[in-house]
Amino acid sequence: MLVEESEIRKVHGITNEQIQRILTFLQGAVYCWCKNRRGEWFAARDLLGGDNFYWEGTPMFALYEKSKDIEQAGRDAGWLLKRMLHDDKRTYESSTDGRVKQYRWNGQEDNG
C-alpha cells in the first residue's frame, strides 16, 4: 500500500492476464530490491532498466509489443509498478526526484 494517496492509471492494449503476470513479475522484483537493498529508494528504471533492459522472454515484453515504443512501454511499466505497490500488503513511501517517482518500503506489512 502506498502511504500517500495517488492517482493510479489503467494501462490499455494488453489483456488482463498479461497485466496480472506483469504485476506478479514486478512484485518479485520489488521484493528482491527490498531484501537486498533495504531502506533504499527505487524507481521503475532501477528494476527494469540498466542491466535489466532486455525484456524479451519476460511478462514485461507485452508492454513493448503493444506500442513498439520503449518510452511508452516504460511509462506503462511505471503505472503498473505504482498499481502493484498500491495493492501490496507492504507499506511504501513515495517521493519525486526531478521527474522520477521513487518508492521505499517502510518495513511494515499488513498481513490481516
Short mmCIF file of N, CA and C in Angstrom, two decimals:
data_model
loop_
_atom_site.label_atom_id
_atom_site.label_comp_id
_atom_site.label_asym_id
_atom_site.label_seq_id
_atom_site.Cartn_x
_atom_site.Cartn_y
_atom_site.Cartn_z
N MET A 1 0.85 -1.16 0.00
CA MET A 1 0.00 0.00 0.00
C MET A 1 0.90 1.22 0.00
N LEU A 2 0.47 2.24 -0.71
CA LEU A 2 1.21 3.50 -0.72
C LEU A 2 0.72 4.38 0.41
N VAL A 3 1.64 5.00 1.13
CA VAL A 3 1.29 5.85 2.27
C VAL A 3 0.47 7.05 1.79
N GLU A 4 0.94 7.71 0.73
CA GLU A 4 0.25 8.88 0.22
C GLU A 4 -0.80 8.49 -0.82
N GLU A 5 -1.93 9.18 -0.81
CA GLU A 5 -2.94 8.99 -1.86
C GLU A 5 -2.33 9.41 -3.18
N SER A 6 -2.62 8.66 -4.23
CA SER A 6 -2.01 8.95 -5.52
C SER A 6 -2.88 8.39 -6.64
N GLU A 7 -2.84 9.03 -7.78
CA GLU A 7 -3.59 8.57 -8.94
C GLU A 7 -3.01 7.27 -9.46
N ILE A 8 -3.88 6.32 -9.76
CA ILE A 8 -3.48 5.06 -10.37
C ILE A 8 -4.15 5.01 -11.74
N ARG A 9 -3.36 5.04 -12.80
CA ARG A 9 -3.90 4.99 -14.17
C ARG A 9 -3.92 3.57 -14.67
N LYS A 10 -4.92 3.28 -15.52
CA LYS A 10 -5.01 1.97 -16.15
C LYS A 10 -4.12 1.93 -17.39
N VAL A 11 -3.60 0.76 -17.67
CA VAL A 11 -2.82 0.52 -18.87
C VAL A 11 -3.71 -0.26 -19.84
N HIS A 12 -3.84 0.25 -21.03
CA HIS A 12 -4.71 -0.36 -22.05
C HIS A 12 -3.88 -1.03 -23.13
N GLY A 13 -4.52 -1.91 -23.88
CA GLY A 13 -3.87 -2.53 -25.03
C GLY A 13 -3.26 -3.89 -24.76
N ILE A 14 -3.36 -4.38 -23.52
CA ILE A 14 -2.92 -5.74 -23.20
C ILE A 14 -4.03 -6.41 -22.40
N THR A 15 -3.99 -7.72 -22.34
CA THR A 15 -5.06 -8.47 -21.68
C THR A 15 -4.93 -8.39 -20.16
N ASN A 16 -6.01 -8.70 -19.48
CA ASN A 16 -5.99 -8.75 -18.02
C ASN A 16 -4.99 -9.80 -17.52
N GLU A 17 -4.89 -10.91 -18.25
CA GLU A 17 -3.92 -11.95 -17.87
C GLU A 17 -2.49 -11.42 -17.99
N GLN A 18 -2.21 -10.68 -19.05
CA GLN A 18 -0.88 -10.09 -19.21
C GLN A 18 -0.59 -9.09 -18.09
N ILE A 19 -1.58 -8.28 -17.75
CA ILE A 19 -1.42 -7.32 -16.66
C ILE A 19 -1.11 -8.05 -15.36
N GLN A 20 -1.84 -9.11 -15.07
CA GLN A 20 -1.61 -9.85 -13.83
C GLN A 20 -0.22 -10.46 -13.79
N ARG A 21 0.24 -10.99 -14.92
CA ARG A 21 1.59 -11.56 -14.98
C ARG A 21 2.64 -10.47 -14.75
N ILE A 22 2.41 -9.29 -15.31
CA ILE A 22 3.35 -8.17 -15.12
C ILE A 22 3.36 -7.76 -13.65
N LEU A 23 2.18 -7.65 -13.03
CA LEU A 23 2.11 -7.26 -11.62
C LEU A 23 2.85 -8.26 -10.73
N THR A 24 2.71 -9.54 -11.03
CA THR A 24 3.42 -10.57 -10.27
C THR A 24 4.93 -10.46 -10.47
N PHE A 25 5.34 -10.24 -11.71
CA PHE A 25 6.75 -10.06 -12.03
C PHE A 25 7.32 -8.85 -11.28
N LEU A 26 6.58 -7.74 -11.30
CA LEU A 26 7.03 -6.54 -10.61
C LEU A 26 7.11 -6.75 -9.10
N GLN A 27 6.15 -7.49 -8.54
CA GLN A 27 6.19 -7.75 -7.10
C GLN A 27 7.46 -8.52 -6.74
N GLY A 28 7.82 -9.49 -7.55
CA GLY A 28 9.06 -10.23 -7.30
C GLY A 28 10.28 -9.33 -7.36
N ALA A 29 10.30 -8.43 -8.35
CA ALA A 29 11.43 -7.50 -8.49
C ALA A 29 11.51 -6.57 -7.28
N VAL A 30 10.36 -6.07 -6.84
CA VAL A 30 10.31 -5.16 -5.68
C VAL A 30 10.77 -5.90 -4.42
N TYR A 31 10.27 -7.09 -4.20
CA TYR A 31 10.64 -7.83 -3.00
C TYR A 31 12.15 -8.15 -2.99
N CYS A 32 12.72 -8.47 -4.15
CA CYS A 32 14.17 -8.69 -4.22
C CYS A 32 14.92 -7.41 -3.88
N TRP A 33 14.46 -6.27 -4.41
CA TRP A 33 15.10 -4.99 -4.10
C TRP A 33 15.05 -4.73 -2.60
N CYS A 34 13.88 -4.91 -2.02
CA CYS A 34 13.70 -4.61 -0.59
C CYS A 34 14.54 -5.53 0.29
N LYS A 35 14.71 -6.77 -0.12
CA LYS A 35 15.53 -7.71 0.65
C LYS A 35 17.00 -7.35 0.55
N ASN A 36 17.47 -7.04 -0.64
CA ASN A 36 18.89 -6.84 -0.88
C ASN A 36 19.36 -5.40 -0.69
N ARG A 37 18.43 -4.44 -0.73
CA ARG A 37 18.80 -3.03 -0.62
C ARG A 37 17.87 -2.32 0.35
N ARG A 38 17.63 -2.96 1.46
CA ARG A 38 16.70 -2.48 2.48
C ARG A 38 16.90 -0.99 2.80
N GLY A 39 15.80 -0.26 2.76
CA GLY A 39 15.82 1.16 3.09
C GLY A 39 16.20 2.07 1.94
N GLU A 40 16.60 1.51 0.79
CA GLU A 40 16.99 2.33 -0.35
C GLU A 40 15.78 2.62 -1.25
N TRP A 41 15.77 3.81 -1.82
CA TRP A 41 14.72 4.20 -2.76
C TRP A 41 14.92 3.46 -4.07
N PHE A 42 13.81 3.19 -4.77
CA PHE A 42 13.87 2.58 -6.09
C PHE A 42 12.81 3.21 -6.99
N ALA A 43 13.06 3.14 -8.26
CA ALA A 43 12.12 3.60 -9.28
C ALA A 43 12.00 2.48 -10.31
N ALA A 44 11.02 2.59 -11.19
CA ALA A 44 10.84 1.57 -12.23
C ALA A 44 12.13 1.37 -13.01
N ARG A 45 12.86 2.44 -13.29
CA ARG A 45 14.09 2.32 -14.07
C ARG A 45 15.13 1.47 -13.36
N ASP A 46 15.12 1.46 -12.02
CA ASP A 46 16.07 0.64 -11.26
C ASP A 46 15.76 -0.84 -11.41
N LEU A 47 14.49 -1.17 -11.50
CA LEU A 47 14.06 -2.57 -11.59
C LEU A 47 14.06 -3.08 -13.02
N LEU A 48 13.82 -2.19 -13.99
CA LEU A 48 13.57 -2.62 -15.36
C LEU A 48 14.52 -2.04 -16.40
N GLY A 49 15.43 -1.19 -15.99
CA GLY A 49 16.37 -0.59 -16.91
C GLY A 49 17.78 -1.08 -16.63
N GLY A 50 18.75 -0.37 -17.17
CA GLY A 50 20.14 -0.75 -16.95
C GLY A 50 20.41 -2.18 -17.38
N ASP A 51 20.96 -2.97 -16.48
CA ASP A 51 21.24 -4.38 -16.79
C ASP A 51 19.98 -5.19 -17.04
N ASN A 52 18.83 -4.69 -16.62
CA ASN A 52 17.55 -5.41 -16.78
C ASN A 52 16.72 -4.89 -17.95
N PHE A 53 17.36 -4.22 -18.93
CA PHE A 53 16.62 -3.60 -20.02
C PHE A 53 16.06 -4.62 -21.00
N TYR A 54 16.60 -5.83 -21.05
CA TYR A 54 16.20 -6.82 -22.05
C TYR A 54 14.97 -7.56 -21.56
N TRP A 55 13.80 -7.13 -22.01
CA TRP A 55 12.53 -7.65 -21.51
C TRP A 55 12.05 -8.90 -22.24
N GLU A 56 12.61 -9.21 -23.39
CA GLU A 56 12.13 -10.36 -24.16
C GLU A 56 12.20 -11.62 -23.30
N GLY A 57 11.11 -12.39 -23.32
CA GLY A 57 11.05 -13.60 -22.50
C GLY A 57 10.48 -13.37 -21.12
N THR A 58 10.13 -12.11 -20.81
CA THR A 58 9.51 -11.79 -19.52
C THR A 58 8.10 -11.25 -19.79
N PRO A 59 7.25 -11.21 -18.78
CA PRO A 59 5.92 -10.63 -18.96
C PRO A 59 5.96 -9.16 -19.40
N MET A 60 7.05 -8.46 -19.09
CA MET A 60 7.17 -7.04 -19.43
C MET A 60 7.17 -6.81 -20.94
N PHE A 61 7.56 -7.79 -21.71
CA PHE A 61 7.68 -7.64 -23.16
C PHE A 61 6.35 -7.28 -23.81
N ALA A 62 5.24 -7.67 -23.19
CA ALA A 62 3.91 -7.34 -23.73
C ALA A 62 3.72 -5.83 -23.83
N LEU A 63 4.31 -5.08 -22.92
CA LEU A 63 4.19 -3.61 -22.97
C LEU A 63 4.91 -3.03 -24.18
N TYR A 64 6.06 -3.59 -24.50
CA TYR A 64 6.80 -3.13 -25.67
C TYR A 64 6.07 -3.56 -26.95
N GLU A 65 5.60 -4.79 -26.99
CA GLU A 65 4.92 -5.29 -28.19
C GLU A 65 3.70 -4.48 -28.56
N LYS A 66 2.98 -3.97 -27.57
CA LYS A 66 1.74 -3.25 -27.86
C LYS A 66 1.99 -1.91 -28.53
N SER A 67 3.13 -1.29 -28.26
CA SER A 67 3.36 0.05 -28.81
C SER A 67 4.62 0.15 -29.68
N LYS A 68 5.55 -0.79 -29.55
CA LYS A 68 6.85 -0.75 -30.23
C LYS A 68 7.61 0.54 -29.90
N ASP A 69 7.29 1.12 -28.75
CA ASP A 69 7.91 2.37 -28.31
C ASP A 69 8.43 2.17 -26.89
N ILE A 70 9.74 2.18 -26.73
CA ILE A 70 10.32 1.88 -25.41
C ILE A 70 9.94 2.92 -24.37
N GLU A 71 9.80 4.18 -24.78
CA GLU A 71 9.41 5.21 -23.82
C GLU A 71 7.99 4.99 -23.32
N GLN A 72 7.06 4.65 -24.23
CA GLN A 72 5.70 4.38 -23.81
C GLN A 72 5.64 3.12 -22.94
N ALA A 73 6.40 2.12 -23.31
CA ALA A 73 6.46 0.88 -22.52
C ALA A 73 6.96 1.20 -21.11
N GLY A 74 7.94 2.07 -21.01
CA GLY A 74 8.47 2.47 -19.71
C GLY A 74 7.44 3.21 -18.87
N ARG A 75 6.67 4.11 -19.51
CA ARG A 75 5.61 4.82 -18.78
C ARG A 75 4.55 3.83 -18.28
N ASP A 76 4.15 2.91 -19.16
CA ASP A 76 3.17 1.90 -18.76
C ASP A 76 3.70 1.05 -17.60
N ALA A 77 4.97 0.70 -17.67
CA ALA A 77 5.59 -0.08 -16.59
C ALA A 77 5.55 0.69 -15.28
N GLY A 78 5.78 1.99 -15.35
CA GLY A 78 5.71 2.82 -14.15
C GLY A 78 4.32 2.84 -13.54
N TRP A 79 3.30 2.93 -14.39
CA TRP A 79 1.92 2.92 -13.87
C TRP A 79 1.57 1.57 -13.26
N LEU A 80 2.04 0.49 -13.88
CA LEU A 80 1.76 -0.84 -13.32
C LEU A 80 2.54 -1.06 -12.02
N LEU A 81 3.76 -0.54 -11.94
CA LEU A 81 4.51 -0.62 -10.68
C LEU A 81 3.75 0.11 -9.57
N LYS A 82 3.25 1.28 -9.88
CA LYS A 82 2.51 2.05 -8.89
C LYS A 82 1.26 1.29 -8.43
N ARG A 83 0.57 0.66 -9.38
CA ARG A 83 -0.61 -0.15 -9.03
C ARG A 83 -0.23 -1.32 -8.13
N MET A 84 0.88 -2.00 -8.48
CA MET A 84 1.33 -3.14 -7.66
C MET A 84 1.63 -2.69 -6.25
N LEU A 85 2.33 -1.56 -6.11
CA LEU A 85 2.67 -1.05 -4.77
C LEU A 85 1.42 -0.64 -4.00
N HIS A 86 0.46 -0.05 -4.70
CA HIS A 86 -0.79 0.38 -4.07
C HIS A 86 -1.56 -0.81 -3.51
N ASP A 87 -1.55 -1.93 -4.25
CA ASP A 87 -2.32 -3.12 -3.87
C ASP A 87 -1.57 -4.07 -2.94
N ASP A 88 -0.28 -3.85 -2.73
CA ASP A 88 0.55 -4.78 -1.96
C ASP A 88 0.25 -4.72 -0.47
N LYS A 89 0.59 -5.81 0.24
CA LYS A 89 0.38 -5.87 1.70
C LYS A 89 1.42 -5.04 2.44
N ARG A 90 2.55 -4.79 1.83
CA ARG A 90 3.59 -3.96 2.44
C ARG A 90 3.24 -2.49 2.26
N THR A 91 3.84 -1.64 3.07
CA THR A 91 3.59 -0.20 3.01
C THR A 91 4.81 0.50 2.43
N TYR A 92 4.56 1.33 1.43
CA TYR A 92 5.63 2.03 0.72
C TYR A 92 5.44 3.54 0.81
N GLU A 93 6.56 4.23 0.99
CA GLU A 93 6.58 5.68 0.91
C GLU A 93 6.90 6.04 -0.53
N SER A 94 6.55 7.25 -0.94
CA SER A 94 6.90 7.70 -2.28
C SER A 94 7.52 9.08 -2.22
N SER A 95 8.28 9.39 -3.23
CA SER A 95 8.97 10.67 -3.34
C SER A 95 9.18 10.94 -4.82
N THR A 96 9.41 12.18 -5.15
CA THR A 96 9.70 12.53 -6.53
C THR A 96 11.07 13.18 -6.59
N ASP A 97 11.94 12.60 -7.39
CA ASP A 97 13.28 13.14 -7.59
C ASP A 97 13.33 13.66 -9.03
N GLY A 98 13.13 14.95 -9.19
CA GLY A 98 13.01 15.51 -10.53
C GLY A 98 11.71 15.05 -11.15
N ARG A 99 11.79 14.31 -12.23
CA ARG A 99 10.59 13.79 -12.89
C ARG A 99 10.35 12.31 -12.60
N VAL A 100 11.18 11.74 -11.74
CA VAL A 100 11.10 10.30 -11.47
C VAL A 100 10.42 10.04 -10.13
N LYS A 101 9.42 9.17 -10.15
CA LYS A 101 8.74 8.75 -8.93
C LYS A 101 9.57 7.63 -8.31
N GLN A 102 9.86 7.77 -7.02
CA GLN A 102 10.64 6.78 -6.29
C GLN A 102 9.80 6.21 -5.14
N TYR A 103 10.16 5.01 -4.73
CA TYR A 103 9.44 4.34 -3.66
C TYR A 103 10.43 3.70 -2.71
N ARG A 104 9.96 3.45 -1.49
CA ARG A 104 10.78 2.76 -0.48
C ARG A 104 9.84 2.04 0.47
N TRP A 105 10.15 0.76 0.74
CA TRP A 105 9.38 0.00 1.72
C TRP A 105 9.74 0.55 3.10
N ASN A 106 8.71 0.82 3.90
CA ASN A 106 8.98 1.38 5.24
C ASN A 106 9.11 0.29 6.30
N GLY A 107 9.12 -0.97 5.91
CA GLY A 107 9.34 -2.06 6.84
C GLY A 107 8.06 -2.65 7.43
N GLN A 108 6.91 -2.07 7.10
CA GLN A 108 5.65 -2.55 7.66
C GLN A 108 4.90 -3.43 6.66
N GLU A 109 4.23 -4.44 7.22
CA GLU A 109 3.36 -5.32 6.44
C GLU A 109 2.01 -5.39 7.14
N ASP A 110 0.97 -5.51 6.32
CA ASP A 110 -0.37 -5.73 6.86
C ASP A 110 -0.79 -7.12 6.42
N ASN A 111 -0.61 -8.09 7.30
CA ASN A 111 -0.96 -9.47 6.95
C ASN A 111 -2.40 -9.80 7.28
N GLY A 112 -3.17 -8.79 7.63
CA GLY A 112 -4.57 -9.00 8.01
C GLY A 112 -5.40 -9.21 6.88
#
